[in-house]
CSV table of N, CA and C in Angstrom, one decimal:
chain,number,residue,atom,x,y,z
K,1,MET,N,0.8,-1.2,0.0
K,1,MET,CA,0.0,0.0,0.0
K,1,MET,C,0.9,1.2,0.0
K,2,ASN,N,1.2,1.8,-1.1
K,2,ASN,CA,2.1,2.9,-1.3
K,2,ASN,C,1.2,4.2,-1.3
K,3,LYS,N,1.5,5.0,-0.3
K,3,LYS,CA,0.8,6.3,-0.2
K,3,LYS,C,1.6,7.4,-1.0
K,4,PRO,N,1.0,8.3,-1.7
K,4,PRO,CA,1.8,9.4,-2.3
K,4,PRO,C,2.5,10.2,-1.2
K,5,LYS,N,3.7,10.6,-1.5
K,5,LYS,CA,4.5,11.4,-0.6
K,5,LYS,C,3.8,12.8,-0.5
K,6,ILE,N,3.7,13.3,0.8
K,6,ILE,CA,3.1,14.6,1.0
K,6,ILE,C,4.3,15.6,1.0
K,7,VAL,N,4.2,16.5,0.1
K,7,VAL,CA,5.3,17.5,-0.1
K,7,VAL,C,4.8,18.8,0.6
K,8,ARG,N,5.8,19.4,1.3
K,8,ARG,CA,5.4,20.7,2.0
K,8,ARG,C,5.1,21.8,1.0
K,9,PRO,N,3.9,22.4,1.0
K,9,PRO,CA,3.6,23.5,0.1
K,9,PRO,C,4.5,24.7,0.4
K,10,GLU,N,4.8,25.5,-0.6
K,10,GLU,CA,5.7,26.7,-0.4
K,10,GLU,C,5.0,27.7,0.6
K,11,GLU,N,3.8,28.0,0.3
K,11,GLU,CA,3.0,28.9,1.2
K,11,GLU,C,2.2,28.2,2.1
K,12,SER,N,2.7,27.8,3.3
K,12,SER,CA,1.9,27.1,4.3
K,12,SER,C,2.3,27.6,5.7
K,13,GLN,N,1.4,27.2,6.6
K,13,GLN,CA,1.7,27.5,8.0
K,13,GLN,C,1.3,26.3,8.9
K,14,PRO,N,1.8,26.2,10.1
K,14,PRO,CA,1.4,25.0,10.9
K,14,PRO,C,0.1,25.3,11.5
K,15,ALA,N,-0.7,24.2,11.7
K,15,ALA,CA,-2.0,24.3,12.4
K,15,ALA,C,-1.7,24.2,13.9
K,16,HIS,N,-2.4,24.9,14.7
K,16,HIS,CA,-2.3,24.8,16.2
K,16,HIS,C,-2.7,23.4,16.6
K,17,ALA,N,-1.9,22.8,17.5
K,17,ALA,CA,-2.2,21.4,17.9
K,17,ALA,C,-2.2,21.3,19.4
K,18,LEU,N,-3.2,20.6,19.9
K,18,LEU,CA,-3.4,20.3,21.4
K,18,LEU,C,-3.2,18.8,21.5
K,19,TRP,N,-2.4,18.4,22.5
K,19,TRP,CA,-2.1,17.0,22.7
K,19,TRP,C,-2.2,16.6,24.1
K,20,PHE,N,-2.5,15.3,24.3
K,20,PHE,CA,-2.5,14.7,25.7
K,20,PHE,C,-2.1,13.3,25.6
K,21,ASP,N,-1.6,12.8,26.7
K,21,ASP,CA,-1.0,11.5,26.8
K,21,ASP,C,-1.9,10.6,27.7
K,22,ARG,N,-2.0,9.3,27.3
K,22,ARG,CA,-2.7,8.3,28.1
K,22,ARG,C,-1.9,7.1,28.1
K,23,LYS,N,-2.3,6.0,28.8
K,23,LYS,CA,-1.5,4.8,29.0
K,23,LYS,C,-1.1,4.2,27.7
K,24,LYS,N,-2.1,4.0,26.8
K,24,LYS,CA,-1.8,3.3,25.5
K,24,LYS,C,-1.7,4.2,24.3
K,25,TYR,N,-2.3,5.4,24.4
K,25,TYR,CA,-2.4,6.2,23.2
K,25,TYR,C,-1.9,7.6,23.5
K,26,VAL,N,-1.6,8.3,22.5
K,26,VAL,CA,-1.3,9.8,22.5
K,26,VAL,C,-2.4,10.4,21.6
K,27,THR,N,-3.0,11.4,22.0
K,27,THR,CA,-4.0,12.1,21.2
K,27,THR,C,-3.5,13.5,20.8
K,28,VAL,N,-3.6,13.8,19.5
K,28,VAL,CA,-3.2,15.1,19.0
K,28,VAL,C,-4.4,15.6,18.2
K,29,ASN,N,-4.8,16.8,18.5
K,29,ASN,CA,-6.0,17.5,17.8
K,29,ASN,C,-5.5,18.8,17.2
K,30,PHE,N,-5.6,18.8,15.8
K,30,PHE,CA,-5.2,20.0,15.1
K,30,PHE,C,-6.4,20.9,14.9
K,31,MET,N,-6.3,22.2,15.2
K,31,MET,CA,-7.4,23.1,15.1
K,31,MET,C,-7.4,23.8,13.8
K,32,ILE,N,-8.4,23.3,12.9
K,32,ILE,CA,-8.5,23.8,11.6
K,32,ILE,C,-10.0,24.0,11.3
K,33,GLN,N,-10.4,25.2,10.9
K,33,GLN,CA,-11.8,25.4,10.5
K,33,GLN,C,-12.2,24.8,9.2
K,34,ARG,N,-13.2,23.9,9.2
K,34,ARG,CA,-13.7,23.2,8.0
K,34,ARG,C,-12.6,22.7,7.1
K,35,PRO,N,-11.8,21.8,7.6
K,35,PRO,CA,-10.7,21.3,6.8
K,35,PRO,C,-11.1,20.6,5.5
K,36,LYS,N,-10.3,20.8,4.5
K,36,LYS,CA,-10.6,20.1,3.2
K,36,LYS,C,-9.3,19.8,2.5
K,37,ASP,N,-9.4,18.9,1.5
K,37,ASP,CA,-8.2,18.4,0.8
K,37,ASP,C,-7.2,17.8,1.8
K,38,VAL,N,-7.7,17.1,2.8
K,38,VAL,CA,-6.9,16.6,3.9
K,38,VAL,C,-6.0,15.4,3.4
K,39,GLN,N,-4.7,15.5,3.7
K,39,GLN,CA,-3.7,14.5,3.4
K,39,GLN,C,-3.0,14.1,4.7
K,40,VAL,N,-3.0,12.8,5.0
K,40,VAL,CA,-2.4,12.4,6.3
K,40,VAL,C,-1.4,11.3,6.0
K,41,ASP,N,-0.2,11.3,6.6
K,41,ASP,CA,0.7,10.2,6.5
K,41,ASP,C,1.2,9.9,8.0
K,42,ILE,N,0.8,8.7,8.5
K,42,ILE,CA,1.2,8.2,9.8
K,42,ILE,C,2.3,7.2,9.6
K,43,GLN,N,3.5,7.5,10.1
K,43,GLN,CA,4.6,6.7,10.1
K,43,GLN,C,5.0,6.3,11.5
K,44,PRO,N,5.9,5.3,11.7
K,44,PRO,CA,6.2,4.8,13.0
K,44,PRO,C,6.8,5.9,13.9
K,45,GLU,N,7.6,6.9,13.3
K,45,GLU,CA,8.2,7.9,14.1
K,45,GLU,C,7.8,9.3,13.8
K,46,LYS,N,6.8,9.5,12.9
K,46,LYS,CA,6.4,10.8,12.6
K,46,LYS,C,5.0,10.8,12.0
K,47,ILE,N,4.3,11.9,12.1
K,47,ILE,CA,3.0,12.1,11.3
K,47,ILE,C,3.1,13.4,10.5
K,48,ILE,N,2.5,13.4,9.4
K,48,ILE,CA,2.4,14.5,8.5
K,48,ILE,C,0.9,14.8,8.2
K,49,LEU,N,0.6,16.1,8.3
K,49,LEU,CA,-0.8,16.5,8.0
K,49,LEU,C,-0.6,17.7,7.0
K,50,CYS,N,-1.4,17.7,5.9
K,50,CYS,CA,-1.5,18.8,5.0
K,50,CYS,C,-2.9,19.0,4.6
K,51,CYS,N,-3.4,20.2,4.6
K,51,CYS,CA,-4.8,20.5,4.3
K,51,CYS,C,-5.0,22.0,4.1
K,52,LYS,N,-6.3,22.3,3.7
K,52,LYS,CA,-6.7,23.7,3.6
K,52,LYS,C,-7.9,23.9,4.5
K,53,ASN,N,-8.1,25.2,4.9
K,53,ASN,CA,-9.3,25.5,5.7
K,53,ASN,C,-10.3,26.1,4.9
K,54,ASP,N,-11.4,26.6,5.5
K,54,ASP,CA,-12.5,27.2,4.7
K,54,ASP,C,-12.2,28.4,3.9
K,55,THR,N,-11.1,29.1,4.3
K,55,THR,CA,-10.7,30.3,3.5
K,55,THR,C,-9.5,30.0,2.6
K,56,ASP,N,-9.2,28.7,2.4
K,56,ASP,CA,-8.1,28.2,1.5
K,56,ASP,C,-6.7,28.5,2.0
K,57,ASP,N,-6.6,28.8,3.3
K,57,ASP,CA,-5.2,28.8,3.9
K,57,ASP,C,-4.7,27.4,3.9
K,58,VAL,N,-3.4,27.3,3.6
K,58,VAL,CA,-2.8,26.0,3.5
K,58,VAL,C,-2.0,25.7,4.9
K,59,TYR,N,-2.3,24.5,5.4
K,59,TYR,CA,-1.7,24.1,6.7
K,59,TYR,C,-0.8,22.9,6.4
K,60,TYR,N,0.4,22.9,7.1
K,60,TYR,CA,1.3,21.7,6.9
K,60,TYR,C,1.9,21.5,8.3
K,61,ASN,N,1.8,20.3,8.8
K,61,ASN,CA,2.4,20.0,10.1
K,61,ASN,C,3.2,18.7,9.9
K,62,GLU,N,4.4,18.7,10.4
K,62,GLU,CA,5.3,17.4,10.4
K,62,GLU,C,5.8,17.3,11.8
K,63,LEU,N,5.4,16.2,12.4
K,63,LEU,CA,5.8,16.0,13.8
K,63,LEU,C,6.7,14.8,13.9
K,64,HIS,N,7.9,14.9,14.4
K,64,HIS,CA,8.8,13.8,14.7
K,64,HIS,C,8.5,13.4,16.1
K,65,LEU,N,7.8,12.3,16.3
K,65,LEU,CA,7.3,11.9,17.6
K,65,LEU,C,8.3,11.6,18.6
K,66,TYR,N,8.0,11.8,19.9
K,66,TYR,CA,8.9,11.5,21.0
K,66,TYR,C,9.3,10.0,21.0
K,67,ASP,N,8.3,9.1,20.7
K,67,ASP,CA,8.6,7.7,20.7
K,67,ASP,C,7.8,7.0,19.5
K,68,LYS,N,8.1,5.8,19.3
K,68,LYS,CA,7.4,5.1,18.2
K,68,LYS,C,6.0,4.8,18.5
K,69,ILE,N,5.2,4.7,17.4
K,69,ILE,CA,3.8,4.4,17.4
K,69,ILE,C,3.5,3.2,16.5
K,70,GLN,N,2.4,2.6,16.8
K,70,GLN,CA,2.0,1.5,15.9
K,70,GLN,C,1.1,2.1,14.8
K,71,ILE,N,1.6,2.0,13.6
K,71,ILE,CA,0.9,2.7,12.5
K,71,ILE,C,-0.4,2.1,12.1
K,72,HIS,N,-0.5,0.7,12.3
K,72,HIS,CA,-1.8,0.1,11.9
K,72,HIS,C,-2.9,0.1,12.9
K,73,ASP,N,-2.5,0.7,14.1
K,73,ASP,CA,-3.5,0.8,15.1
K,73,ASP,C,-3.6,2.3,15.5
K,74,SER,N,-3.3,3.2,14.6
K,74,SER,CA,-3.4,4.6,14.8
K,74,SER,C,-4.3,5.2,13.8
K,75,ARG,N,-5.1,6.2,14.1
K,75,ARG,CA,-6.1,6.7,13.2
K,75,ARG,C,-6.2,8.2,13.3
K,76,GLU,N,-6.8,8.7,12.2
K,76,GLU,CA,-7.1,10.2,12.3
K,76,GLU,C,-8.6,10.3,11.9
K,77,ARG,N,-9.2,11.4,12.3
K,77,ARG,CA,-10.6,11.6,12.0
K,77,ARG,C,-10.8,13.1,11.8
K,78,VAL,N,-11.5,13.4,10.7
K,78,VAL,CA,-11.7,14.8,10.3
K,78,VAL,C,-13.1,15.3,10.8
K,79,TYR,N,-13.1,16.4,11.5
K,79,TYR,CA,-14.3,17.0,12.0
K,79,TYR,C,-14.5,18.4,11.5
K,80,ASP,N,-15.5,19.1,11.8
K,80,ASP,CA,-15.8,20.5,11.3
K,80,ASP,C,-14.7,21.5,11.7
K,81,ARG,N,-14.2,21.3,12.9
K,81,ARG,CA,-13.2,22.3,13.4
K,81,ARG,C,-11.8,21.7,13.8
K,82,THR,N,-11.7,20.4,13.7
K,82,THR,CA,-10.5,19.8,14.1
K,82,THR,C,-10.2,18.5,13.3
K,83,ILE,N,-8.9,18.1,13.3
K,83,ILE,CA,-8.5,16.8,12.8
K,83,ILE,C,-7.8,16.1,13.9
K,84,ASN,N,-8.4,15.0,14.4
K,84,ASN,CA,-8.0,14.4,15.6
K,84,ASN,C,-7.2,13.1,15.2
K,85,PHE,N,-6.0,13.0,15.9
K,85,PHE,CA,-5.2,11.8,15.7
K,85,PHE,C,-5.2,11.0,17.0
K,86,LEU,N,-5.4,9.7,16.9
K,86,LEU,CA,-5.3,8.8,18.0
K,86,LEU,C,-4.1,7.8,17.7
K,87,LEU,N,-3.0,8.0,18.3
K,87,LEU,CA,-1.7,7.3,18.0
K,87,LEU,C,-1.4,6.3,19.1
K,88,ARG,N,-1.4,5.0,18.7
K,88,ARG,CA,-1.1,3.9,19.7
K,88,ARG,C,0.4,3.8,19.9
K,89,LYS,N,0.7,3.9,21.2
K,89,LYS,CA,2.2,3.7,21.6
K,89,LYS,C,2.7,2.3,21.3
K,90,VAL,N,3.9,2.2,20.9
K,90,VAL,CA,4.6,0.9,20.8
K,90,VAL,C,4.8,0.4,22.3
K,91,LYS,N,5.2,1.3,23.1
K,91,LYS,CA,5.5,1.0,24.6
K,91,LYS,C,4.4,1.6,25.4
K,92,PRO,N,3.3,0.8,25.7
K,92,PRO,CA,2.3,1.3,26.6
K,92,PRO,C,2.8,1.5,28.0
K,93,ASP,N,2.0,2.2,28.8
K,93,ASP,CA,2.4,2.4,30.2
K,93,ASP,C,3.7,3.2,30.4
K,94,TYR,N,4.0,3.9,29.4
K,94,TYR,CA,5.2,4.8,29.4
K,94,TYR,C,4.8,6.2,29.1
K,95,ALA,N,5.0,7.1,30.0
K,95,ALA,CA,4.5,8.5,29.8
K,95,ALA,C,5.4,9.2,28.9
K,96,TRP,N,4.9,10.0,28.0
K,96,TRP,CA,5.6,10.8,27.1
K,96,TRP,C,5.8,12.2,27.8
K,97,PRO,N,7.0,12.7,28.0
K,97,PRO,CA,7.1,14.0,28.7
K,97,PRO,C,6.9,15.1,27.7
K,98,ARG,N,6.9,14.8,26.4
K,98,ARG,CA,6.6,15.8,25.4
K,98,ARG,C,6.2,15.1,24.1
K,99,LEU,N,5.6,15.8,23.2
K,99,LEU,CA,5.1,15.2,22.0
K,99,LEU,C,6.1,14.9,20.9
K,100,GLN,N,7.1,15.8,20.8
K,100,GLN,CA,8.1,15.7,19.8
K,100,GLN,C,9.4,15.2,20.4
K,101,LYS,N,10.2,14.5,19.5
K,101,LYS,CA,11.6,14.1,19.9
K,101,LYS,C,12.4,15.2,20.3
K,102,ASP,N,12.4,16.3,19.6
K,102,ASP,CA,13.2,17.5,19.8
K,102,ASP,C,12.7,18.2,21.1
K,103,PRO,N,13.5,18.5,22.1
K,103,PRO,CA,13.1,19.1,23.3
K,103,PRO,C,12.6,20.5,23.2
K,104,ALA,N,13.0,21.2,22.1
K,104,ALA,CA,12.5,22.6,21.8
K,104,ALA,C,11.0,22.5,21.4
K,105,LYS,N,10.2,23.3,22.1
K,105,LYS,CA,8.8,23.2,21.9
K,105,LYS,C,8.3,24.3,20.9
K,106,PRO,N,7.8,23.9,19.8
K,106,PRO,CA,7.3,24.9,18.8
K,106,PRO,C,6.1,25.6,19.4
K,107,SER,N,5.9,26.9,19.0
K,107,SER,CA,4.8,27.7,19.6
K,107,SER,C,3.4,27.1,19.2
K,108,TRP,N,3.3,26.3,18.2
K,108,TRP,CA,2.0,25.8,17.7
K,108,TRP,C,1.5,24.5,18.4
K,109,ILE,N,2.4,24.0,19.3
K,109,ILE,CA,2.0,22.8,20.1
K,109,ILE,C,1.7,23.2,21.5
K,110,SER,N,0.5,22.8,22.0
K,110,SER,CA,0.1,23.0,23.4
K,110,SER,C,-0.4,21.7,24.0
K,111,VAL,N,-0.2,21.7,25.4
K,111,VAL,CA,-0.8,20.5,26.1
K,111,VAL,C,-2.3,20.8,26.4
K,112,ASP,N,-3.1,19.8,26.1
K,112,ASP,CA,-4.5,19.9,26.4
K,112,ASP,C,-4.8,19.5,27.9
K,113,PHE,N,-4.7,20.5,28.8
K,113,PHE,CA,-4.8,20.3,30.2
K,113,PHE,C,-6.2,19.8,30.6
K,114,ASP,N,-7.2,20.1,29.8
K,114,ASP,CA,-8.5,19.7,30.1
K,114,ASP,C,-8.6,18.2,30.0
K,115,ASN,N,-7.9,17.5,29.2
K,115,ASN,CA,-7.9,16.1,29.0
K,115,ASN,C,-6.7,15.4,29.6
K,116,TRP,N,-5.7,16.1,30.1
K,116,TRP,CA,-4.5,15.5,30.6
K,116,TRP,C,-4.8,14.9,32.0
K,117,ARG,N,-4.2,13.7,32.2
K,117,ARG,CA,-4.3,13.0,33.5
K,117,ARG,C,-2.9,12.5,33.8
K,118,ASP,N,-2.6,12.6,35.1
K,118,ASP,CA,-1.3,11.9,35.5
K,118,ASP,C,-1.7,10.5,35.8
K,119,TRP,N,-1.6,9.7,34.7
K,119,TRP,CA,-2.1,8.3,34.8
K,119,TRP,C,-1.1,7.3,35.4
K,120,GLU,N,0.1,7.8,35.6
K,120,GLU,CA,1.2,6.9,36.1
K,120,GLU,C,0.8,6.3,37.5
K,121,HIS,N,0.1,7.0,38.3
K,121,HIS,CA,-0.4,6.5,39.6
K,121,HIS,C,-1.9,6.4,39.7
K,122,GLU,N,-2.5,6.2,38.5
K,122,GLU,CA,-3.9,6.2,38.4
K,122,GLU,C,-4.6,5.1,39.2
K,123,GLU,N,-4.0,3.8,39.2
K,123,GLU,CA,-4.6,2.7,39.8
K,123,GLU,C,-4.7,2.9,41.3
K,124,ASP,N,-3.6,3.5,41.9
K,124,ASP,CA,-3.6,3.7,43.3
K,124,ASP,C,-4.6,4.7,43.7
K,125,GLU,N,-4.7,5.8,43.0
K,125,GLU,CA,-5.7,6.9,43.3
K,125,GLU,C,-7.1,6.4,43.1
K,126,GLY,N,-7.3,5.6,42.1
K,126,GLY,CA,-8.6,5.0,41.8
K,126,GLY,C,-9.1,4.1,42.9
K,127,LYS,N,-8.2,3.3,43.5
K,127,LYS,CA,-8.5,2.4,44.6
K,127,LYS,C,-8.9,3.3,45.8
K,128,GLU,N,-8.1,4.3,46.1
K,128,GLU,CA,-8.5,5.2,47.2
K,128,GLU,C,-9.9,5.8,47.1
K,129,GLU,N,-10.1,6.3,45.9
K,129,GLU,CA,-11.5,6.9,45.6
K,129,GLU,C,-12.6,5.8,45.8
K,130,TYR,N,-12.3,4.6,45.3
K,130,TYR,CA,-13.3,3.5,45.4
K,130,TYR,C,-13.5,3.2,46.9
K,131,ASP,N,-12.4,3.1,47.6
K,131,ASP,CA,-12.6,2.8,49.1
K,131,ASP,C,-13.4,3.8,49.8
K,132,ARG,N,-13.1,5.1,49.5
K,132,ARG,CA,-13.9,6.2,50.1
K,132,ARG,C,-15.4,6.1,49.7
K,133,TYR,N,-15.7,5.8,48.5
K,133,TYR,CA,-17.0,5.6,48.0
K,133,TYR,C,-17.7,4.5,48.8
K,134,VAL,N,-17.0,3.3,48.9
K,134,VAL,CA,-17.6,2.2,49.6
K,134,VAL,C,-17.9,2.5,51.1
K,135,ASP,N,-16.9,3.2,51.7
K,135,ASP,CA,-17.2,3.7,53.1
K,135,ASP,C,-18.4,4.6,53.2
K,136,MET,N,-18.5,5.5,52.3
K,136,MET,CA,-19.6,6.4,52.3
K,136,MET,C,-21.0,5.7,52.2
K,137,ILE,N,-21.0,4.7,51.3
K,137,ILE,CA,-22.3,3.9,51.1
K,137,ILE,C,-22.6,3.1,52.3
K,138,GLN,N,-21.6,2.6,52.9
K,138,GLN,CA,-21.8,1.8,54.2
K,138,GLN,C,-22.3,2.7,55.3
K,139,GLU,N,-21.7,3.9,55.4
K,139,GLU,CA,-22.2,4.8,56.4
K,139,GLU,C,-23.6,5.2,56.2
K,140,MET,N,-24.0,5.5,55.0
K,140,MET,CA,-25.4,5.8,54.7
K,140,MET,C,-26.3,4.7,55.0
K,141,ALA,N,-25.9,3.4,54.7
K,141,ALA,CA,-26.7,2.3,54.9
K,141,ALA,C,-26.9,2.0,56.4
K,142,ALA,N,-25.9,2.3,57.2
K,142,ALA,CA,-25.9,2.0,58.6
K,142,ALA,C,-26.6,3.2,59.4
K,143,GLY,N,-26.6,4.4,58.8
K,143,GLY,CA,-27.1,5.5,59.5
K,143,GLY,C,-28.6,5.4,59.7
K,144,ASN,N,-29.2,6.3,60.5
K,144,ASN,CA,-30.6,6.4,60.8
K,144,ASN,C,-31.3,6.8,59.6
K,145,LYS,N,-32.2,6.0,59.1
K,145,LYS,CA,-32.9,6.3,57.8
K,145,LYS,C,-34.2,7.0,58.1
K,146,GLY,N,-34.7,7.0,59.3
K,146,GLY,CA,-36.0,7.6,59.6
K,146,GLY,C,-37.1,6.7,59.1
K,147,GLU,N,-38.3,7.3,59.2
K,147,GLU,CA,-39.5,6.5,58.9
K,147,GLU,C,-39.7,6.4,57.4
K,148,THR,N,-40.4,5.3,56.9
K,148,THR,CA,-40.7,5.2,55.5
K,148,THR,C,-41.7,6.3,55.1
K,149,PRO,N,-41.4,6.9,54.0
K,149,PRO,CA,-42.4,8.0,53.6
K,149,PRO,C,-43.7,7.4,53.2
K,150,ASP,N,-44.7,8.2,53.4
K,150,ASP,CA,-46.1,7.9,52.9
K,150,ASP,C,-46.2,8.2,51.5
K,151,MET,N,-46.4,7.1,50.7
K,151,MET,CA,-46.5,7.3,49.2
K,151,MET,C,-47.9,7.0,48.7
K,152,GLY,N,-48.9,7.3,49.5
K,152,GLY,CA,-50.3,7.0,49.1
K,152,GLY,C,-50.7,7.9,48.0
K,153,ASP,N,-50.1,9.0,47.8
K,153,ASP,CA,-50.5,9.9,46.7
K,153,ASP,C,-50.0,9.5,45.4
K,154,LEU,N,-49.2,8.4,45.3
K,154,LEU,CA,-48.6,7.9,44.1
K,154,LEU,C,-49.4,6.7,43.5
K,155,SER,N,-50.6,6.4,44.0
K,155,SER,CA,-51.3,5.3,43.5
K,155,SER,C,-51.9,5.6,42.1
K,156,ASP,N,-52.2,4.5,41.4
K,156,ASP,CA,-52.7,4.6,40.0
K,156,ASP,C,-54.2,5.0,40.0
K,157,SER,N,-54.9,4.7,41.0
K,157,SER,CA,-56.4,5.0,41.0
K,157,SER,C,-56.6,6.5,41.2
K,158,ASP,N,-57.6,7.0,40.5
K,158,ASP,CA,-57.9,8.4,40.6
K,158,ASP,C,-59.0,8.7,41.7
């Protein structure tokens, strides 16, 4: 399956990207209004995106990724205002400290703090939360419930 090589257009700009890290995947969302003529190339160590927006501005992004991804289990999806990439890590359970291999951070890449989670200690924190929830339910069950409410007004007969 040979894909045509995506060549960087002369007059192009990078699209703003928001990314976040999870245990098995890295998600990258490119902010582009009504993308069209979308070309995507997902490779083990980099992704390339080239497209136009609703006013025919040309966008080109080439990301040399921090670590390798599985290309056959990575996808992109085009929406009205974004192009979302879901990239499966070759090494799951390994946190990426940054999106790109190069430690210099381009101005067009930002961390999506709304979706970011410190998942490295997630199981421990989830267990604590679950234990607190179980304790709360047991307290409520053991506590004084009061009298059973009169529900006579809820009968089917008129």
